[in-house]
């Protein structure tokens, strides 16, 4: 991310059809001003934009006057017209928090990195050439929906915390009525041009120190200061929409993971999240590079497929070699058994640990499947474990553990199908259908010191097995429980 000497608030505009944001998809259609109202159920390539904070301000304590600068955001909008007034047509809502305003600290690098994602947004702008952005704040005397928590207390919803601990109201001018206007002249290149298939961040560097005016009566007023060229795009996000491969309807609450290989070549989870009601997701910020994006979904109770019902378990779908800056549309294939939605497979097993002191260890258990990108070798990647899984455990002594060892049990609910596979293409990613037949899995366990430090323990600290308790291949079957061969760690501390 570009860093400046100003305190930067970075707004993230996730662009997708269906529309979405987060800070931190793939299709062939390009949205233009004439099709901005495309149906959310229509799969389409999307882009994304994010807002984050740059280097700490010089006015921050202990060298400056303030420890916090709290502002409450209610809405962020954008327009393709440079001349549009706040009440004119053409404004696209990037973030609408009018029913639940959110407060952020302009002096906090954490709370204002990819701020729209931090605020819980999963909506955004379609691709287009935008010439204005407006950020609306909640008036200090507003009634109705208010932020929770409200760090400003009784003085309103926008305030500054002074170095001596005093809290003082931050008075607004027109930011609640007309928003903080960010015109094209203050954007790098004279505007915000979001292309189809693009997932990008927008850096907006507000100089907080210059933007707070101390009045003669001792009060403080917000007068946002922006300098030309301080708003620019970067590409440190991956966004997308998850859809049903057959109906093209969005899949809500799908589990999405972005992964990269470890030193053993196994894809490990870098970040994960659930899709929103419209099937959208965004990861921001990510370090530049390529990622494998893995998605799966399940509903807990099998019912008949649409039109009678809508519950389903979906296969894992992996998109290999996805670069930062990409926006994907990911199709999931619903598993079916005799006209009914299938249940996940249950993999259950035991971990034991032993050593000179036979102390308990923290163990993270995951499931792996294999697939190959176009022109590449097989890759073991981590598959999402569905709700109800117990994958983080701590071994302890006592029955039924063998003498001199600690033990613990885990349970993993996973798709009972082989993965659907795609390799990222900027012109549109093609996904293979899941292969029929046996569904092999590998269970992998990593051991860590039981002190919360996330430090590897035992020797070796990583064990895996592709066998069941009887020594046969570990093959997933929908609705069935398979007992996995015990994984025994030794040399633990």
Short mmCIF file of C-alpha atoms in Angstrom, two decimals:
data_model
loop_
_atom_site.label_atom_id
_atom_site.label_comp_id
_atom_site.label_asym_id
_atom_site.label_seq_id
_atom_site.Cartn_x
_atom_site.Cartn_y
_atom_site.Cartn_z
CA UNK A 1 0.00 0.00 0.00
CA UNK A 2 1.29 3.49 -0.75
CA UNK A 3 2.44 5.26 2.41
CA UNK A 4 2.50 9.01 2.95
CA UNK A 5 3.32 11.36 5.79
CA UNK A 6 -0.39 12.05 6.20
CA UNK A 7 -2.89 10.06 8.22
CA UNK A 8 -4.74 8.19 5.52
CA UNK A 9 -8.27 6.86 5.67
CA UNK A 10 -8.65 4.18 3.02
CA UNK A 11 -12.18 3.47 1.78
CA UNK A 12 -12.65 0.10 0.12
CA UNK A 13 -15.04 -0.22 -2.72
CA UNK A 14 -15.63 -3.89 -3.54
CA UNK A 15 -17.06 -4.11 -6.96
CA UNK A 16 -19.13 -7.05 -7.92
CA UNK A 17 -22.31 -8.17 -9.57
CA UNK A 18 -24.02 -8.92 -7.35
CA UNK A 19 -22.53 -5.74 -5.86
CA UNK A 20 -20.22 -6.07 -2.87
CA UNK A 21 -17.35 -4.59 -0.82
CA UNK A 22 -14.86 -5.57 1.74
CA UNK A 23 -11.20 -4.69 1.63
CA UNK A 24 -10.12 -7.27 1.92
CA UNK A 25 -14.41 -12.05 -8.96
CA UNK A 26 -14.10 -13.43 -12.82
CA UNK A 27 -16.39 -13.02 -15.82
CA UNK A 28 -16.70 -11.74 -19.32
CA UNK A 29 -19.29 -8.95 -19.02
CA UNK A 30 -18.27 -5.36 -18.35
CA UNK A 31 -20.60 -3.09 -16.43
CA UNK A 32 -21.10 0.40 -17.80
CA UNK A 33 -23.27 3.33 -16.66
CA UNK A 34 -26.12 1.87 -18.72
CA UNK A 35 -26.19 -1.45 -16.85
CA UNK A 36 -25.37 -0.43 -13.29
CA UNK A 37 -28.70 -1.86 -12.11
CA UNK A 38 -28.00 -5.37 -13.36
CA UNK A 39 -29.81 -8.06 -11.36
CA UNK A 40 -27.81 -9.38 -8.38
CA UNK A 41 -28.43 -12.92 -9.56
CA UNK A 42 -26.65 -12.27 -12.85
CA UNK A 43 -23.07 -13.54 -12.70
CA UNK A 44 -20.68 -10.85 -13.85
CA UNK A 45 -17.07 -9.84 -13.53
CA UNK A 46 -16.54 -7.35 -10.78
CA UNK A 47 -14.00 -5.03 -9.30
CA UNK A 48 -13.28 -3.81 -5.80
CA UNK A 49 -11.92 -0.74 -4.04
CA UNK A 50 -10.70 -0.39 -0.45
CA UNK A 51 -9.84 2.33 2.09
CA UNK A 52 -7.07 2.05 4.65
CA UNK A 53 -4.96 4.18 6.96
CA UNK A 54 -1.40 5.21 6.17
CA UNK A 55 1.34 6.32 8.55
CA UNK A 56 0.39 7.74 11.99
CA UNK A 57 -0.23 11.47 12.16
CA UNK A 58 2.23 13.88 13.76
CA UNK A 59 -0.59 15.19 15.99
CA UNK A 60 -1.00 11.79 17.66
CA UNK A 61 0.06 11.37 21.30
CA UNK A 62 2.56 11.21 22.91
CA UNK A 63 4.15 13.90 20.73
CA UNK A 64 0.86 15.42 19.62
CA UNK A 65 -2.41 16.64 21.08
CA UNK A 66 -4.71 13.68 20.41
CA UNK A 67 -4.92 10.03 21.40
CA UNK A 68 -8.07 9.33 19.35
CA UNK A 69 -10.11 11.03 16.65
CA UNK A 70 -13.51 9.31 16.46
CA UNK A 71 -15.83 9.82 13.51
CA UNK A 72 -19.09 7.98 12.80
CA UNK A 73 -19.79 6.93 9.20
CA UNK A 74 -23.33 6.46 7.88
CA UNK A 75 -22.81 6.20 4.12
CA UNK A 76 -20.30 6.26 1.27
CA UNK A 77 -21.42 7.06 -2.28
CA UNK A 78 -19.76 7.53 -5.69
CA UNK A 79 -20.76 9.10 -9.00
CA UNK A 80 -19.49 8.95 -12.58
CA UNK A 81 -20.25 12.67 -13.01
CA UNK A 82 -17.85 15.31 -11.75
CA UNK A 83 -20.64 17.93 -11.72
CA UNK A 84 -23.28 15.96 -9.79
CA UNK A 85 -24.53 17.60 -6.62
CA UNK A 86 -25.32 15.52 -3.52
CA UNK A 87 -29.03 15.42 -4.46
CA UNK A 88 -28.56 14.72 -8.17
CA UNK A 89 -29.07 11.35 -9.84
CA UNK A 90 -26.35 8.83 -10.65
CA UNK A 91 -25.00 8.25 -7.14
CA UNK A 92 -24.10 4.63 -6.36
CA UNK A 93 -24.16 3.60 -2.69
CA UNK A 94 -20.92 1.88 -1.75
CA UNK A 95 -21.72 1.54 1.94
CA UNK A 96 -25.05 2.15 3.68
CA UNK A 97 -24.88 2.15 7.48
CA UNK A 98 -27.86 4.43 8.14
CA UNK A 99 -29.54 1.69 10.18
CA UNK A 100 -26.33 0.89 12.06
CA UNK A 101 -23.71 3.69 11.94
CA UNK A 102 -20.14 2.63 12.71
CA UNK A 103 -17.42 4.57 14.47
CA UNK A 104 -13.75 4.50 13.52
CA UNK A 105 -10.64 6.10 14.99
CA UNK A 106 -8.71 8.13 12.43
CA UNK A 107 -5.58 7.67 14.56
CA UNK A 108 -5.81 3.86 14.54
CA UNK A 109 -4.00 1.93 11.83
CA UNK A 110 -6.00 -1.18 12.74
CA UNK A 111 -9.56 0.17 12.66
CA UNK A 112 -9.13 2.16 9.47
CA UNK A 113 -7.24 -0.33 7.30
CA UNK A 114 -9.68 -1.38 4.57
CA UNK A 115 -12.31 0.55 6.46
CA UNK A 116 -15.34 -0.67 4.52
CA UNK A 117 -14.35 -4.24 5.28
CA UNK A 118 -13.79 -3.30 8.90
CA UNK A 119 -17.28 -1.77 8.89
CA UNK A 120 -18.79 -5.02 7.60
CA UNK A 121 -19.68 -3.93 4.08
CA UNK A 122 -20.05 -6.46 1.28
CA UNK A 123 -21.47 -4.09 -1.36
CA UNK A 124 -19.71 -1.88 -3.84
CA UNK A 125 -19.60 -0.18 -7.20
CA UNK A 126 -19.94 -1.77 -10.62
CA UNK A 127 -16.98 -1.12 -12.94
CA UNK A 128 -16.98 2.42 -14.25
CA UNK A 129 -15.13 5.72 -14.42
CA UNK A 130 -16.07 7.53 -11.20
CA UNK A 131 -15.40 11.22 -10.71
CA UNK A 132 -16.71 11.81 -7.18
CA UNK A 133 -16.82 10.07 -3.81
CA UNK A 134 -18.74 11.33 -0.78
CA UNK A 135 -18.29 10.11 2.80
CA UNK A 136 -21.25 10.93 5.08
CA UNK A 137 -20.93 11.27 8.86
CA UNK A 138 -23.56 11.06 11.60
CA UNK A 139 -24.56 14.42 13.07
CA UNK A 140 -23.69 14.82 16.75
CA UNK A 141 -27.31 15.64 17.59
CA UNK A 142 -28.79 12.83 15.46
CA UNK A 143 -31.61 10.67 16.79
CA UNK A 144 -32.46 7.13 15.78
CA UNK A 145 -29.74 4.60 14.97
CA UNK A 146 -26.44 5.29 16.75
CA UNK A 147 -23.06 3.52 16.84
CA UNK A 148 -22.51 0.77 19.37
CA UNK A 149 -20.24 1.24 21.14
CA UNK A 150 -20.18 5.04 21.09
CA UNK A 151 -16.74 6.14 22.26
CA UNK A 152 -17.77 9.79 22.37
CA UNK A 153 -20.27 9.41 25.20
CA UNK A 154 -22.74 12.23 25.88
CA UNK A 155 -21.11 14.86 23.64
CA UNK A 156 -22.26 13.21 20.38
CA UNK A 157 -20.86 10.77 17.86
CA UNK A 158 -17.73 12.53 16.58
CA UNK A 159 -15.05 13.58 19.06
CA UNK A 160 -11.38 13.86 19.88
CA UNK A 161 -9.61 12.38 22.91
CA UNK A 162 -6.93 14.76 24.13
CA UNK A 163 -3.56 13.67 25.45
CA UNK A 164 -4.67 14.57 29.00
CA UNK A 165 -7.62 12.17 28.73
CA UNK A 166 -10.35 14.77 28.14
CA UNK A 167 -13.03 14.02 25.52
CA UNK A 168 -14.15 16.95 23.35
CA UNK A 169 -16.89 17.09 20.72
CA UNK A 170 -15.68 17.25 17.12
CA UNK A 171 -18.10 19.63 15.45
CA UNK A 172 -19.15 19.05 11.86
CA UNK A 173 -19.82 21.51 9.08
CA UNK A 174 -21.78 19.89 6.24
CA UNK A 175 -20.33 16.36 6.41
CA UNK A 176 -23.64 14.94 7.71
CA UNK A 177 -25.80 16.64 5.05
CA UNK A 178 -23.67 16.61 1.90
CA UNK A 179 -20.78 14.34 2.86
CA UNK A 180 -17.04 14.82 2.62
CA UNK A 181 -16.60 15.45 -1.10
CA UNK A 182 -13.66 13.84 -2.88
CA UNK A 183 -13.62 15.20 -6.45
CA UNK A 184 -11.69 13.85 -9.44
CA UNK A 185 -9.02 16.51 -9.00
CA UNK A 186 -8.02 14.83 -5.75
CA UNK A 187 -7.77 11.38 -7.32
CA UNK A 188 -4.61 10.03 -8.92
CA UNK A 189 -5.08 10.28 -12.69
CA UNK A 190 -8.12 12.54 -12.39
CA UNK A 191 -10.71 9.90 -11.52
CA UNK A 192 -11.40 6.40 -10.30
CA UNK A 193 -11.51 3.97 -13.23
CA UNK A 194 -12.58 0.48 -12.18
CA UNK A 195 -12.33 -2.19 -14.87
CA UNK A 196 -14.32 -5.40 -15.16
CA UNK A 197 -12.55 -8.25 -13.36
CA UNK A 198 -10.59 -5.85 -11.17
CA UNK A 199 -10.37 -5.97 -7.39
CA UNK A 200 -8.57 -2.89 -6.17
CA UNK A 201 -8.00 -0.66 -3.17
CA UNK A 202 -8.58 3.07 -3.05
CA UNK A 203 -6.19 5.02 -0.82
CA UNK A 204 -7.60 8.32 0.44
CA UNK A 205 -5.06 10.20 2.53
CA UNK A 206 -6.84 12.65 4.82
CA UNK A 207 -4.38 14.83 6.70
CA UNK A 208 -6.02 14.48 10.11
CA UNK A 209 -3.72 17.03 11.73
CA UNK A 210 -4.67 19.66 9.17
CA UNK A 211 -8.32 18.60 9.17
CA UNK A 212 -9.00 19.42 12.83
CA UNK A 213 -9.44 23.11 13.52
CA UNK A 214 -9.30 24.39 17.11
CA UNK A 215 -11.70 27.29 17.51
CA UNK A 216 -11.33 30.25 19.84
CA UNK A 217 -13.81 28.84 22.33
CA UNK A 218 -11.66 25.73 22.80
CA UNK A 219 -13.89 23.52 20.67
CA UNK A 220 -12.71 21.47 17.71
CA UNK A 221 -14.21 21.39 14.23
CA UNK A 222 -13.68 18.89 11.39
CA UNK A 223 -12.59 20.55 8.16
CA UNK A 224 -11.32 17.72 5.95
CA UNK A 225 -8.14 18.52 4.05
CA UNK A 226 -7.30 16.56 0.92
CA UNK A 227 -4.42 17.27 -1.42
CA UNK A 228 -4.52 16.71 -5.18
CA UNK A 229 -3.36 13.26 -6.25
CA UNK A 230 -3.63 11.68 -2.79
CA UNK A 231 -6.45 9.32 -3.82
CA UNK A 232 -5.19 6.38 -5.86
CA UNK A 233 -5.91 2.75 -6.67
CA UNK A 234 -3.80 -0.21 -5.68
CA UNK A 235 -4.45 -3.92 -6.07
CA UNK A 236 -3.96 -5.69 -2.74
CA UNK A 237 -7.30 -7.49 -2.56
CA UNK A 238 -9.13 -10.51 -3.97
CA UNK A 239 -12.90 -10.33 -4.26
CA UNK A 240 -15.69 -12.36 -5.78
CA UNK A 241 -19.17 -13.83 -5.83
CA UNK A 242 -20.06 -17.45 -5.08
CA UNK A 243 -22.99 -18.86 -7.07
CA UNK A 244 -24.85 -22.12 -7.55
CA UNK A 245 -23.39 -23.62 -10.74
CA UNK A 246 -26.82 -24.77 -11.93
CA UNK A 247 -29.22 -21.98 -10.91
CA UNK A 248 -26.67 -19.11 -10.91
CA UNK A 249 -28.24 -17.93 -7.63
CA UNK A 250 -25.83 -16.52 -5.01
CA UNK A 251 -24.70 -18.89 -2.25
CA UNK A 252 -24.77 -17.26 1.18
CA UNK A 253 -22.58 -18.38 4.09
CA UNK A 254 -20.18 -20.25 1.84
CA UNK A 255 -16.75 -20.71 3.40
CA UNK A 256 -14.01 -18.96 1.40
CA UNK A 257 -10.30 -19.45 2.03
CA UNK A 258 -7.28 -17.83 0.39
CA UNK A 259 -4.29 -20.14 0.63
CA UNK A 260 -0.59 -20.32 -0.17
CA UNK A 261 1.85 -23.27 0.01
CA UNK A 262 4.02 -23.84 3.08
CA UNK A 263 7.58 -25.18 2.97
CA UNK A 264 6.19 -28.70 2.39
CA UNK A 265 4.09 -27.55 -0.56
CA UNK A 266 0.76 -27.90 1.29
CA UNK A 267 -1.68 -25.05 0.75
CA UNK A 268 -2.35 -23.40 4.13
CA UNK A 269 -5.05 -20.87 4.94
CA UNK A 270 -3.91 -17.24 4.91
CA UNK A 271 -7.37 -15.75 5.53
CA UNK A 272 -10.95 -17.05 5.55
CA UNK A 273 -14.48 -15.66 5.75
CA UNK A 274 -18.14 -16.38 4.92
CA UNK A 275 -19.97 -14.96 1.93
CA UNK A 276 -22.72 -12.40 2.48
CA UNK A 277 -26.40 -12.93 1.64
CA UNK A 278 -25.66 -11.99 -1.98
CA UNK A 279 -22.78 -14.48 -2.22
CA UNK A 280 -20.05 -11.83 -2.18
CA UNK A 281 -16.71 -11.73 -0.37
CA UNK A 282 -13.54 -9.69 -0.34
CA UNK A 283 -10.13 -10.09 1.30
CA UNK A 284 -8.20 -6.91 1.91
CA UNK A 285 -5.37 -6.21 2.34
CA UNK A 286 -3.36 -9.14 1.01
CA UNK A 287 0.35 -9.19 0.29
CA UNK A 288 1.04 -9.05 -3.47
CA UNK A 289 1.29 -12.44 -5.15
CA UNK A 290 -0.75 -15.44 -6.26
CA UNK A 291 -3.21 -17.33 -4.07
CA UNK A 292 -5.34 -20.45 -4.36
CA UNK A 293 -8.96 -19.63 -3.48
CA UNK A 294 -10.95 -22.54 -2.02
CA UNK A 295 -14.74 -22.41 -1.43
CA UNK A 296 -17.30 -24.90 -0.08
CA UNK A 297 -20.75 -24.64 1.50
CA UNK A 298 -23.23 -26.75 3.42
CA UNK A 299 -26.62 -26.44 5.09
CA UNK A 300 -27.15 -28.51 8.24
CA UNK A 301 -30.44 -30.28 7.43
CA UNK A 302 -30.91 -32.22 4.16
CA UNK A 303 -34.18 -31.32 2.43
CA UNK A 304 -35.45 -31.78 -1.10
CA UNK A 305 -33.75 -29.71 -3.75
CA UNK A 306 -35.42 -26.63 -5.30
CA UNK A 307 -38.15 -25.83 -6.01
CA UNK A 308 -39.37 -27.65 -2.87
CA UNK A 309 -36.38 -26.63 -0.76
CA UNK A 310 -33.01 -24.92 -0.99
CA UNK A 311 -30.68 -26.67 1.44
CA UNK A 312 -27.61 -28.32 -0.04
CA UNK A 313 -24.05 -29.39 0.51
CA UNK A 314 -21.64 -28.16 -2.15
CA UNK A 315 -18.33 -29.55 -3.31
CA UNK A 316 -15.07 -27.77 -2.68
CA UNK A 317 -14.08 -25.53 -5.60
CA UNK A 318 -10.49 -24.37 -5.99
CA UNK A 319 -9.25 -21.52 -8.19
CA UNK A 320 -5.50 -21.88 -8.62
CA UNK A 321 -3.00 -19.06 -9.19
CA UNK A 322 -5.34 -16.17 -8.43
CA UNK A 323 -3.39 -12.88 -8.38
CA UNK A 324 -4.10 -9.99 -6.07
CA UNK A 325 -6.29 -7.53 -7.91
CA UNK A 326 -8.53 -10.29 -9.30
CA UNK A 327 -12.30 -10.56 -8.98
CA UNK A 328 -13.87 -14.01 -9.35
CA UNK A 329 -17.26 -15.58 -9.95
CA UNK A 330 -17.02 -19.05 -8.39
CA UNK A 331 -19.62 -21.74 -9.21
CA UNK A 332 -20.35 -24.42 -6.61
CA UNK A 333 -21.85 -27.78 -7.59
CA UNK A 334 -24.58 -29.09 -5.26
CA UNK A 335 -24.16 -32.72 -4.25
CA UNK A 336 -27.30 -34.87 -4.69
CA UNK A 337 -28.29 -38.33 -3.55
CA UNK A 338 -31.59 -39.88 -4.75
CA UNK A 339 -33.22 -36.49 -5.21
CA UNK A 340 -32.17 -35.30 -1.75
CA UNK A 341 -29.44 -32.87 -0.81
CA UNK A 342 -26.51 -34.90 0.48
CA UNK A 343 -25.09 -34.60 3.95
CA UNK A 344 -21.41 -33.87 4.55
CA UNK A 345 -19.04 -36.69 5.40
CA UNK A 346 -17.85 -36.88 9.01
CA UNK A 347 -14.17 -37.60 9.66
CA UNK A 348 -13.46 -38.35 13.32
CA UNK A 349 -10.19 -39.26 14.95
CA UNK A 350 -7.80 -39.08 17.88
CA UNK A 351 -4.57 -37.18 18.42
CA UNK A 352 -2.04 -38.37 20.99
CA UNK A 353 1.07 -36.59 22.25
CA UNK A 354 3.98 -37.76 24.35
CA UNK A 355 7.46 -36.74 25.33
CA UNK A 356 9.89 -36.48 28.19
CA UNK A 357 7.39 -34.38 30.11
CA UNK A 358 4.29 -35.63 28.27
CA UNK A 359 2.80 -32.12 28.39
CA UNK A 360 -0.37 -31.33 26.50
CA UNK A 361 -0.11 -29.59 23.14
CA UNK A 362 -2.43 -27.46 21.01
CA UNK A 363 -3.28 -29.21 17.74
CA UNK A 364 -4.82 -27.75 14.60
CA UNK A 365 -6.46 -30.41 12.40
CA UNK A 366 -7.40 -29.85 8.77
CA UNK A 367 -8.54 -31.85 5.77
CA UNK A 368 -6.73 -31.91 2.43
CA UNK A 369 -7.74 -32.80 -1.12
CA UNK A 370 -5.61 -32.92 -4.25
CA UNK A 371 -5.95 -31.27 -7.64
CA UNK A 372 -3.69 -29.82 -10.31
CA UNK A 373 -3.72 -26.41 -12.00
CA UNK A 374 -3.54 -26.30 -15.77
CA UNK A 375 -0.04 -27.41 -16.78
CA UNK A 376 1.00 -28.02 -13.17
CA UNK A 377 1.62 -30.81 -10.69
CA UNK A 378 -0.81 -32.05 -8.04
CA UNK A 379 -1.33 -29.68 -5.11
CA UNK A 380 -2.63 -30.60 -1.66
CA UNK A 381 -4.96 -27.83 -0.54
CA UNK A 382 -6.96 -27.24 2.64
CA UNK A 383 -10.70 -27.90 2.39
CA UNK A 384 -13.16 -25.91 4.55
CA UNK A 385 -14.58 -27.83 7.51
CA UNK A 386 -18.28 -27.07 7.99
CA UNK A 387 -20.16 -25.84 11.03
CA UNK A 388 -20.06 -28.29 13.93
CA UNK A 389 -16.48 -29.33 13.28
CA UNK A 390 -14.00 -29.48 16.16
CA UNK A 391 -10.63 -28.83 14.57
CA UNK A 392 -8.66 -26.95 17.26
CA UNK A 393 -8.00 -29.18 20.26
CA UNK A 394 -5.65 -29.52 23.24
CA UNK A 395 -4.36 -32.91 24.30
CA UNK A 396 -4.65 -33.81 27.98
CA UNK A 397 -3.88 -36.81 30.20
CA UNK A 398 -6.40 -39.21 31.67
CA UNK A 399 -8.79 -41.84 30.33
CA UNK A 400 -9.00 -42.96 27.61
CA UNK A 401 -5.39 -41.93 26.91
CA UNK A 402 -2.68 -44.59 27.02
CA UNK A 403 -0.22 -44.39 29.90
CA UNK A 404 2.44 -41.73 29.36
CA UNK A 405 0.49 -39.89 26.68
CA UNK A 406 -2.05 -37.11 26.37
CA UNK A 407 -4.89 -37.31 23.88
CA UNK A 408 -7.91 -35.51 22.38
CA UNK A 409 -10.59 -36.18 19.77
CA UNK A 410 -11.55 -34.12 16.73
CA UNK A 411 -14.49 -34.13 14.31
CA UNK A 412 -14.51 -32.68 10.80
CA UNK A 413 -17.53 -32.29 8.49
CA UNK A 414 -16.42 -32.00 4.87
CA UNK A 415 -17.85 -32.24 1.32
CA UNK A 416 -18.48 -35.84 0.22
CA UNK A 417 -17.33 -35.13 -3.33
CA UNK A 418 -14.21 -34.46 -5.32
CA UNK A 419 -13.31 -30.83 -6.00
CA UNK A 420 -14.21 -28.68 -8.95
CA UNK A 421 -11.01 -27.14 -10.32
CA UNK A 422 -10.15 -23.96 -12.18
CA UNK A 423 -6.96 -22.06 -12.99
CA UNK A 424 -7.35 -18.29 -12.95
CA UNK A 425 -7.67 -16.54 -16.30
CA UNK A 426 -8.21 -12.81 -16.71
CA UNK A 427 -10.52 -13.56 -19.64
CA UNK A 428 -12.75 -15.82 -17.50
CA UNK A 429 -11.93 -18.89 -15.42
CA UNK A 430 -13.24 -22.28 -16.56
CA UNK A 431 -14.03 -24.89 -13.90
CA UNK A 432 -14.01 -28.66 -14.36
CA UNK A 433 -16.89 -30.77 -13.05
CA UNK A 434 -16.13 -32.79 -9.89
CA UNK A 435 -14.84 -36.26 -10.79
CA UNK A 436 -17.13 -39.17 -10.00
CA UNK A 437 -16.04 -42.14 -7.91
CA UNK A 438 -14.06 -42.39 -4.70
CA UNK A 439 -13.48 -39.22 -2.69
CA UNK A 440 -10.04 -39.51 -1.03
CA UNK A 441 -9.02 -37.24 1.84
CA UNK A 442 -5.90 -36.64 3.90
CA UNK A 443 -6.15 -35.47 7.51
CA UNK A 444 -3.29 -33.20 8.56
CA UNK A 445 -2.42 -32.15 12.12
CA UNK A 446 0.01 -29.50 13.33
CA UNK A 447 1.21 -29.40 16.95
CA UNK A 448 1.97 -26.21 18.90
CA UNK A 449 3.06 -25.38 22.43
CA UNK A 450 0.03 -25.15 24.71
CA UNK A 451 0.89 -21.60 25.76
CA UNK A 452 -0.92 -19.65 23.06
CA UNK A 453 2.35 -18.64 21.37
CA UNK A 454 1.64 -20.53 18.14
CA UNK A 455 5.15 -22.02 18.41
CA UNK A 456 5.61 -25.44 16.81
CA UNK A 457 5.97 -28.36 19.22
CA UNK A 458 6.79 -32.09 19.01
CA UNK A 459 9.16 -33.80 16.57
CA UNK A 460 7.99 -33.68 13.87
CA UNK A 461 5.37 -31.00 14.47
CA UNK A 462 3.28 -31.92 11.38
CA UNK A 463 1.67 -35.33 10.85
CA UNK A 464 -0.83 -36.54 8.28
CA UNK A 465 -2.65 -39.69 7.24
CA UNK A 466 -4.78 -40.81 4.33
CA UNK A 467 -5.89 -44.04 6.07
CA UNK A 468 -8.88 -44.95 8.19
CA UNK A 469 -8.63 -46.76 11.53
CA UNK A 470 -8.69 -50.13 9.74
CA UNK A 471 -5.79 -49.29 7.46
CA UNK A 472 -7.87 -48.72 4.34
CA UNK A 473 -7.95 -45.60 2.21
CA UNK A 474 -9.72 -42.63 3.79
CA UNK A 475 -12.72 -42.20 1.45
CA UNK A 476 -15.51 -39.73 2.29
CA UNK A 477 -19.15 -40.86 2.09
CA UNK A 478 -22.03 -38.44 2.51
CA UNK A 479 -23.88 -38.91 5.80
CA UNK A 480 -21.36 -41.48 7.07
CA UNK A 481 -18.83 -41.26 9.91
CA UNK A 482 -15.33 -42.46 9.11
CA UNK A 483 -12.85 -43.07 11.92
CA UNK A 484 -9.38 -41.83 10.96
CA UNK A 485 -6.13 -43.55 11.89
CA UNK A 486 -4.72 -42.11 15.13
CA UNK A 487 -2.03 -39.49 14.69
CA UNK A 488 0.61 -39.86 17.42
CA UNK A 489 2.98 -36.96 18.19
CA UNK A 490 6.20 -37.66 20.11
CA UNK A 491 9.06 -35.58 21.42
CA UNK A 492 6.62 -32.96 22.74
CA UNK A 493 7.50 -30.47 25.49
#
